[in-house]
Amino acid sequence: MFSSSKSETLNADRFVPPPREMAVLFDTMDRLNRGVVLLNKDGVIEAVNSAAADLITNVNYFRIIAGRIEPVDVVAQKNFARAMEKVIDQDEPSEPSEFVIRRESEFLRPLHIEMVSAGQASEAANNTLMFITDLEADWSIKILRAARIFYLTEREASVLEHLAGTETEQEIANALSITQNTLRTHRKNIYAKLNVNSRLELAILLSRLT
């Protein structure tokens, strides 16, 4: 671990562009608002896309020291090390290694990390691609998309965002400064527009929006 050293600031401009054969991948991930980082076998960053630079810099769940990246959380550090070892030890590109980095609040969705061998897509041996997805931001995009598709009002969109989470109805009502009866009215209207009957069905529908 190198937690005692001073963390560096990540800027996508300081890194060389990705290998030519990866340029389309990096650009596509930017368009999908997903981060992608190219790491060598020592965990040193060789290339990042803009989305990854923003996530790593603004979310503050990673640190960079001597060009190496690691999660700040101790549990996530161990998961990261295991994932790197699993990918590097593979003789051929195989299944990705995944883990999540949880946030301080239980109501906020975590960062999803997927690591896979760069394989034949990279000129350097033992390179690893790390994909970073902010599930909270991804979920917010799905909420906005649902609001547009199903013609929800601004208030209904706010209620939908809470209903899609883990809060109780009392907690949602308190957060929105409305009564539970008003919340139930909004919920009924939302369910009717989305043609669902429960919060589980609501979550399934939202997860399928692309």
JSON list of N, CA, C and O in Angstrom, two decimals, residues 19-60:
[
{"chain": "A", "resi": 19, "resn": "PRO", "atom": "N", "xyz": [-3.77, 3.50, -27.17]},
{"chain": "A", "resi": 19, "resn": "PRO", "atom": "CA", "xyz": [-3.30, 2.90, -28.42]},
{"chain": "A", "resi": 19, "resn": "PRO", "atom": "C", "xyz": [-4.34, 3.09, -29.51]},
{"chain": "A", "resi": 19, "resn": "PRO", "atom": "O", "xyz": [-5.54, 3.12, -29.24]},
{"chain": "A", "resi": 20, "resn": "ARG", "atom": "N", "xyz": [-3.86, 3.21, -30.72]},
{"chain": "A", "resi": 20, "resn": "ARG", "atom": "CA", "xyz": [-4.76, 3.50, -31.84]},
{"chain": "A", "resi": 20, "resn": "ARG", "atom": "C", "xyz": [-5.92, 2.53, -31.92]},
{"chain": "A", "resi": 20, "resn": "ARG", "atom": "O", "xyz": [-7.06, 2.92, -32.19]},
{"chain": "A", "resi": 21, "resn": "GLU", "atom": "N", "xyz": [-5.63, 1.24, -31.64]},
{"chain": "A", "resi": 21, "resn": "GLU", "atom": "CA", "xyz": [-6.69, 0.23, -31.74]},
{"chain": "A", "resi": 21, "resn": "GLU", "atom": "C", "xyz": [-7.73, 0.36, -30.62]},
{"chain": "A", "resi": 21, "resn": "GLU", "atom": "O", "xyz": [-8.77, -0.29, -30.67]},
{"chain": "A", "resi": 22, "resn": "MET", "atom": "N", "xyz": [-7.44, 1.19, -29.60]},
{"chain": "A", "resi": 22, "resn": "MET", "atom": "CA", "xyz": [-8.38, 1.38, -28.49]},
{"chain": "A", "resi": 22, "resn": "MET", "atom": "C", "xyz": [-9.09, 2.73, -28.55]},
{"chain": "A", "resi": 22, "resn": "MET", "atom": "O", "xyz": [-9.94, 3.02, -27.71]},
{"chain": "A", "resi": 23, "resn": "ALA", "atom": "N", "xyz": [-8.77, 3.55, -29.52]},
{"chain": "A", "resi": 23, "resn": "ALA", "atom": "CA", "xyz": [-9.31, 4.90, -29.59]},
{"chain": "A", "resi": 23, "resn": "ALA", "atom": "C", "xyz": [-10.84, 4.89, -29.67]},
{"chain": "A", "resi": 23, "resn": "ALA", "atom": "O", "xyz": [-11.52, 5.68, -28.99]},
{"chain": "A", "resi": 24, "resn": "VAL", "atom": "N", "xyz": [-11.38, 3.99, -30.46]},
{"chain": "A", "resi": 24, "resn": "VAL", "atom": "CA", "xyz": [-12.84, 3.92, -30.61]},
{"chain": "A", "resi": 24, "resn": "VAL", "atom": "C", "xyz": [-13.49, 3.51, -29.29]},
{"chain": "A", "resi": 24, "resn": "VAL", "atom": "O", "xyz": [-14.52, 4.05, -28.89]},
{"chain": "A", "resi": 25, "resn": "LEU", "atom": "N", "xyz": [-12.88, 2.54, -28.61]},
{"chain": "A", "resi": 25, "resn": "LEU", "atom": "CA", "xyz": [-13.40, 2.09, -27.32]},
{"chain": "A", "resi": 25, "resn": "LEU", "atom": "C", "xyz": [-13.43, 3.24, -26.32]},
{"chain": "A", "resi": 25, "resn": "LEU", "atom": "O", "xyz": [-14.44, 3.46, -25.65]},
{"chain": "A", "resi": 26, "resn": "PHE", "atom": "N", "xyz": [-12.34, 3.99, -26.22]},
{"chain": "A", "resi": 26, "resn": "PHE", "atom": "CA", "xyz": [-12.27, 5.09, -25.26]},
{"chain": "A", "resi": 26, "resn": "PHE", "atom": "C", "xyz": [-13.31, 6.16, -25.59]},
{"chain": "A", "resi": 26, "resn": "PHE", "atom": "O", "xyz": [-13.96, 6.70, -24.70]},
{"chain": "A", "resi": 27, "resn": "ASP", "atom": "N", "xyz": [-13.47, 6.45, -26.86]},
{"chain": "A", "resi": 27, "resn": "ASP", "atom": "CA", "xyz": [-14.45, 7.46, -27.28]},
{"chain": "A", "resi": 27, "resn": "ASP", "atom": "C", "xyz": [-15.87, 6.99, -27.00]},
{"chain": "A", "resi": 27, "resn": "ASP", "atom": "O", "xyz": [-16.72, 7.76, -26.51]},
{"chain": "A", "resi": 28, "resn": "THR", "atom": "N", "xyz": [-16.14, 5.72, -27.27]},
{"chain": "A", "resi": 28, "resn": "THR", "atom": "CA", "xyz": [-17.47, 5.17, -27.03]},
{"chain": "A", "resi": 28, "resn": "THR", "atom": "C", "xyz": [-17.82, 5.20, -25.54]},
{"chain": "A", "resi": 28, "resn": "THR", "atom": "O", "xyz": [-18.95, 5.55, -25.16]},
{"chain": "A", "resi": 29, "resn": "MET", "atom": "N", "xyz": [-16.86, 4.85, -24.70]},
{"chain": "A", "resi": 29, "resn": "MET", "atom": "CA", "xyz": [-17.10, 4.89, -23.26]},
{"chain": "A", "resi": 29, "resn": "MET", "atom": "C", "xyz": [-17.38, 6.32, -22.78]},
{"chain": "A", "resi": 29, "resn": "MET", "atom": "O", "xyz": [-18.20, 6.54, -21.88]},
{"chain": "A", "resi": 30, "resn": "ASP", "atom": "N", "xyz": [-16.72, 7.30, -23.38]},
{"chain": "A", "resi": 30, "resn": "ASP", "atom": "CA", "xyz": [-17.01, 8.70, -23.05]},
{"chain": "A", "resi": 30, "resn": "ASP", "atom": "C", "xyz": [-18.45, 9.04, -23.39]},
{"chain": "A", "resi": 30, "resn": "ASP", "atom": "O", "xyz": [-19.15, 9.71, -22.62]},
{"chain": "A", "resi": 31, "resn": "ARG", "atom": "N", "xyz": [-18.89, 8.60, -24.54]},
{"chain": "A", "resi": 31, "resn": "ARG", "atom": "CA", "xyz": [-20.27, 8.89, -24.97]},
{"chain": "A", "resi": 31, "resn": "ARG", "atom": "C", "xyz": [-21.29, 8.23, -24.05]},
{"chain": "A", "resi": 31, "resn": "ARG", "atom": "O", "xyz": [-22.39, 8.74, -23.87]},
{"chain": "A", "resi": 32, "resn": "LEU", "atom": "N", "xyz": [-20.92, 7.10, -23.46]},
{"chain": "A", "resi": 32, "resn": "LEU", "atom": "CA", "xyz": [-21.81, 6.38, -22.53]},
{"chain": "A", "resi": 32, "resn": "LEU", "atom": "C", "xyz": [-21.63, 6.85, -21.09]},
{"chain": "A", "resi": 32, "resn": "LEU", "atom": "O", "xyz": [-22.25, 6.31, -20.18]},
{"chain": "A", "resi": 33, "resn": "ASN", "atom": "N", "xyz": [-20.76, 7.83, -20.90]},
{"chain": "A", "resi": 33, "resn": "ASN", "atom": "CA", "xyz": [-20.46, 8.36, -19.56]},
{"chain": "A", "resi": 33, "resn": "ASN", "atom": "C", "xyz": [-19.88, 7.28, -18.66]},
{"chain": "A", "resi": 33, "resn": "ASN", "atom": "O", "xyz": [-20.15, 7.26, -17.46]},
{"chain": "A", "resi": 34, "resn": "ARG", "atom": "N", "xyz": [-19.08, 6.40, -19.24]},
{"chain": "A", "resi": 34, "resn": "ARG", "atom": "CA", "xyz": [-18.39, 5.36, -18.48]},
{"chain": "A", "resi": 34, "resn": "ARG", "atom": "C", "xyz": [-16.90, 5.59, -18.57]},
{"chain": "A", "resi": 34, "resn": "ARG", "atom": "O", "xyz": [-16.36, 5.90, -19.63]},
{"chain": "A", "resi": 35, "resn": "GLY", "atom": "N", "xyz": [-16.22, 5.42, -17.45]},
{"chain": "A", "resi": 35, "resn": "GLY", "atom": "CA", "xyz": [-14.79, 5.61, -17.43]},
{"chain": "A", "resi": 35, "resn": "GLY", "atom": "C", "xyz": [-14.06, 4.36, -17.89]},
{"chain": "A", "resi": 35, "resn": "GLY", "atom": "O", "xyz": [-14.52, 3.25, -17.65]},
{"chain": "A", "resi": 36, "resn": "VAL", "atom": "N", "xyz": [-12.93, 4.55, -18.53]},
{"chain": "A", "resi": 36, "resn": "VAL", "atom": "CA", "xyz": [-12.07, 3.42, -18.88]},
{"chain": "A", "resi": 36, "resn": "VAL", "atom": "C", "xyz": [-10.62, 3.86, -18.67]},
{"chain": "A", "resi": 36, "resn": "VAL", "atom": "O", "xyz": [-10.23, 4.96, -19.05]},
{"chain": "A", "resi": 37, "resn": "VAL", "atom": "N", "xyz": [-9.86, 2.99, -18.00]},
{"chain": "A", "resi": 37, "resn": "VAL", "atom": "CA", "xyz": [-8.47, 3.28, -17.67]},
{"chain": "A", "resi": 37, "resn": "VAL", "atom": "C", "xyz": [-7.62, 2.11, -18.16]},
{"chain": "A", "resi": 37, "resn": "VAL", "atom": "O", "xyz": [-7.95, 0.95, -17.91]},
{"chain": "A", "resi": 38, "resn": "LEU", "atom": "N", "xyz": [-6.53, 2.41, -18.84]},
{"chain": "A", "resi": 38, "resn": "LEU", "atom": "CA", "xyz": [-5.59, 1.39, -19.27]},
{"chain": "A", "resi": 38, "resn": "LEU", "atom": "C", "xyz": [-4.44, 1.36, -18.27]},
{"chain": "A", "resi": 38, "resn": "LEU", "atom": "O", "xyz": [-3.77, 2.37, -18.04]},
{"chain": "A", "resi": 39, "resn": "LEU", "atom": "N", "xyz": [-4.24, 0.19, -17.65]},
{"chain": "A", "resi": 39, "resn": "LEU", "atom": "CA", "xyz": [-3.21, 0.02, -16.62]},
{"chain": "A", "resi": 39, "resn": "LEU", "atom": "C", "xyz": [-2.16, -0.98, -17.08]},
{"chain": "A", "resi": 39, "resn": "LEU", "atom": "O", "xyz": [-2.49, -1.96, -17.76]},
{"chain": "A", "resi": 40, "resn": "ASN", "atom": "N", "xyz": [-0.91, -0.74, -16.67]},
{"chain": "A", "resi": 40, "resn": "ASN", "atom": "CA", "xyz": [0.09, -1.77, -16.92]},
{"chain": "A", "resi": 40, "resn": "ASN", "atom": "C", "xyz": [0.06, -2.77, -15.76]},
{"chain": "A", "resi": 40, "resn": "ASN", "atom": "O", "xyz": [-0.75, -2.64, -14.84]},
{"chain": "A", "resi": 41, "resn": "LYS", "atom": "N", "xyz": [0.94, -3.74, -15.77]},
{"chain": "A", "resi": 41, "resn": "LYS", "atom": "CA", "xyz": [0.88, -4.82, -14.78]},
{"chain": "A", "resi": 41, "resn": "LYS", "atom": "C", "xyz": [1.15, -4.35, -13.35]},
{"chain": "A", "resi": 41, "resn": "LYS", "atom": "O", "xyz": [0.81, -5.03, -12.39]},
{"chain": "A", "resi": 42, "resn": "ASP", "atom": "N", "xyz": [1.74, -3.15, -13.20]},
{"chain": "A", "resi": 42, "resn": "ASP", "atom": "CA", "xyz": [2.02, -2.60, -11.88]},
{"chain": "A", "resi": 42, "resn": "ASP", "atom": "C", "xyz": [0.94, -1.64, -11.40]},
{"chain": "A", "resi": 42, "resn": "ASP", "atom": "O", "xyz": [1.08, -1.02, -10.34]},
{"chain": "A", "resi": 43, "resn": "GLY", "atom": "N", "xyz": [-0.14, -1.53, -12.18]},
{"chain": "A", "resi": 43, "resn": "GLY", "atom": "CA", "xyz": [-1.23, -0.64, -11.80]},
{"chain": "A", "resi": 43, "resn": "GLY", "atom": "C", "xyz": [-0.97, 0.81, -12.15]},
{"chain": "A", "resi": 43, "resn": "GLY", "atom": "O", "xyz": [-1.69, 1.70, -11.70]},
{"chain": "A", "resi": 44, "resn": "VAL", "atom": "N", "xyz": [0.06, 1.06, -12.96]},
{"chain": "A", "resi": 44, "resn": "VAL", "atom": "CA", "xyz": [0.36, 2.43, -13.39]},
{"chain": "A", "resi": 44, "resn": "VAL", "atom": "C", "xyz": [-0.55, 2.79, -14.56]},
{"chain": "A", "resi": 44, "resn": "VAL", "atom": "O", "xyz": [-0.73, 2.00, -15.50]},
{"chain": "A", "resi": 45, "resn": "ILE", "atom": "N", "xyz": [-1.12, 3.98, -14.50]},
{"chain": "A", "resi": 45, "resn": "ILE", "atom": "CA", "xyz": [-2.03, 4.43, -15.53]},
{"chain": "A", "resi": 45, "resn": "ILE", "atom": "C", "xyz": [-1.27, 4.77, -16.81]},
{"chain": "A", "resi": 45, "resn": "ILE", "atom": "O", "xyz": [-0.31, 5.54, -16.79]},
{"chain": "A", "resi": 46, "resn": "GLU", "atom": "N", "xyz": [-1.71, 4.21, -17.91]},
{"chain": "A", "resi": 46, "resn": "GLU", "atom": "CA", "xyz": [-1.11, 4.51, -19.21]},
{"chain": "A", "resi": 46, "resn": "GLU", "atom": "C", "xyz": [-2.02, 5.39, -20.05]},
{"chain": "A", "resi": 46, "resn": "GLU", "atom": "O", "xyz": [-1.53, 6.16, -20.89]},
{"chain": "A", "resi": 47, "resn": "ALA", "atom": "N", "xyz": [-3.31, 5.26, -19.86]},
{"chain": "A", "resi": 47, "resn": "ALA", "atom": "CA", "xyz": [-4.26, 6.10, -20.61]},
{"chain": "A", "resi": 47, "resn": "ALA", "atom": "C", "xyz": [-5.59, 6.12, -19.87]},
{"chain": "A", "resi": 47, "resn": "ALA", "atom": "O", "xyz": [-5.95, 5.14, -19.21]},
{"chain": "A", "resi": 48, "resn": "VAL", "atom": "N", "xyz": [-6.30, 7.23, -19.96]},
{"chain": "A", "resi": 48, "resn": "VAL", "atom": "CA", "xyz": [-7.65, 7.33, -19.39]},
{"chain": "A", "resi": 48, "resn": "VAL", "atom": "C", "xyz": [-8.51, 8.09, -20.38]},
{"chain": "A", "resi": 48, "resn": "VAL", "atom": "O", "xyz": [-8.01, 8.89, -21.19]},
{"chain": "A", "resi": 49, "resn": "ASN", "atom": "N", "xyz": [-9.82, 7.85, -20.32]},
{"chain": "A", "resi": 49, "resn": "ASN", "atom": "CA", "xyz": [-10.72, 8.70, -21.10]},
{"chain": "A", "resi": 49, "resn": "ASN", "atom": "C", "xyz": [-11.21, 9.84, -20.19]},
{"chain": "A", "resi": 49, "resn": "ASN", "atom": "O", "xyz": [-10.95, 9.86, -18.99]},
{"chain": "A", "resi": 50, "resn": "SER", "atom": "N", "xyz": [-11.91, 10.77, -20.76]},
{"chain": "A", "resi": 50, "resn": "SER", "atom": "CA", "xyz": [-12.36, 11.95, -20.01]},
{"chain": "A", "resi": 50, "resn": "SER", "atom": "C", "xyz": [-13.31, 11.57, -18.89]},
{"chain": "A", "resi": 50, "resn": "SER", "atom": "O", "xyz": [-13.26, 12.14, -17.79]},
{"chain": "A", "resi": 51, "resn": "ALA", "atom": "N", "xyz": [-14.19, 10.59, -19.14]},
{"chain": "A", "resi": 51, "resn": "ALA", "atom": "CA", "xyz": [-15.16, 10.18, -18.12]},
{"chain": "A", "resi": 51, "resn": "ALA", "atom": "C", "xyz": [-14.45, 9.60, -16.90]},
{"chain": "A", "resi": 51, "resn": "ALA", "atom": "O", "xyz": [-14.82, 9.88, -15.77]},
{"chain": "A", "resi": 52, "resn": "ALA", "atom": "N", "xyz": [-13.40, 8.82, -17.13]},
{"chain": "A", "resi": 52, "resn": "ALA", "atom": "CA", "xyz": [-12.64, 8.25, -16.01]},
{"chain": "A", "resi": 52, "resn": "ALA", "atom": "C", "xyz": [-11.93, 9.34, -15.23]},
{"chain": "A", "resi": 52, "resn": "ALA", "atom": "O", "xyz": [-11.91, 9.32, -14.00]},
{"chain": "A", "resi": 53, "resn": "ALA", "atom": "N", "xyz": [-11.35, 10.30, -15.95]},
{"chain": "A", "resi": 53, "resn": "ALA", "atom": "CA", "xyz": [-10.66, 11.41, -15.28]},
{"chain": "A", "resi": 53, "resn": "ALA", "atom": "C", "xyz": [-11.63, 12.17, -14.38]},
{"chain": "A", "resi": 53, "resn": "ALA", "atom": "O", "xyz": [-11.31, 12.52, -13.24]},
{"chain": "A", "resi": 54, "resn": "ASP", "atom": "N", "xyz": [-12.84, 12.42, -14.88]},
{"chain": "A", "resi": 54, "resn": "ASP", "atom": "CA", "xyz": [-13.85, 13.14, -14.09]},
{"chain": "A", "resi": 54, "resn": "ASP", "atom": "C", "xyz": [-14.27, 12.32, -12.87]},
{"chain": "A", "resi": 54, "resn": "ASP", "atom": "O", "xyz": [-14.37, 12.85, -11.76]},
{"chain": "A", "resi": 55, "resn": "LEU", "atom": "N", "xyz": [-14.52, 11.03, -13.08]},
{"chain": "A", "resi": 55, "resn": "LEU", "atom": "CA", "xyz": [-14.96, 10.17, -11.97]},
{"chain": "A", "resi": 55, "resn": "LEU", "atom": "C", "xyz": [-13.89, 10.08, -10.89]},
{"chain": "A", "resi": 55, "resn": "LEU", "atom": "O", "xyz": [-14.17, 10.24, -9.70]},
{"chain": "A", "resi": 56, "resn": "ILE", "atom": "N", "xyz": [-12.67, 9.83, -11.29]},
{"chain": "A", "resi": 56, "resn": "ILE", "atom": "CA", "xyz": [-11.60, 9.65, -10.32]},
{"chain": "A", "resi": 56, "resn": "ILE", "atom": "C", "xyz": [-11.30, 10.95, -9.58]},
{"chain": "A", "resi": 56, "resn": "ILE", "atom": "O", "xyz": [-11.05, 10.95, -8.37]},
{"chain": "A", "resi": 57, "resn": "THR", "atom": "N", "xyz": [-11.38, 12.06, -10.29]},
{"chain": "A", "resi": 57, "resn": "THR", "atom": "CA", "xyz": [-11.06, 13.35, -9.68]},
{"chain": "A", "resi": 57, "resn": "THR", "atom": "C", "xyz": [-12.18, 13.86, -8.78]},
{"chain": "A", "resi": 57, "resn": "THR", "atom": "O", "xyz": [-11.94, 14.35, -7.68]},
{"chain": "A", "resi": 58, "resn": "ASN", "atom": "N", "xyz": [-13.42, 13.72, -9.25]},
{"chain": "A", "resi": 58, "resn": "ASN", "atom": "CA", "xyz": [-14.54, 14.35, -8.54]},
{"chain": "A", "resi": 58, "resn": "ASN", "atom": "C", "xyz": [-15.19, 13.47, -7.49]},
{"chain": "A", "resi": 58, "resn": "ASN", "atom": "O", "xyz": [-15.74, 13.97, -6.52]},
{"chain": "A", "resi": 59, "resn": "VAL", "atom": "N", "xyz": [-15.15, 12.16, -7.67]},
{"chain": "A", "resi": 59, "resn": "VAL", "atom": "CA", "xyz": [-15.82, 11.27, -6.73]},
{"chain": "A", "resi": 59, "resn": "VAL", "atom": "C", "xyz": [-14.97, 11.02, -5.49]},
{"chain": "A", "resi": 59, "resn": "VAL", "atom": "O", "xyz": [-15.49, 10.75, -4.40]},
{"chain": "A", "resi": 60, "resn": "ASN", "atom": "N", "xyz": [-13.65, 11.14, -5.64]},
{"chain": "A", "resi": 60, "resn": "ASN", "atom": "CA", "xyz": [-12.72, 11.01, -4.50]},
{"chain": "A", "resi": 60, "resn": "ASN", "atom": "C", "xyz": [-12.75, 9.64, -3.83]},
{"chain": "A", "resi": 60, "resn": "ASN", "atom": "O", "xyz": [-12.61, 9.53, -2.61]}
]
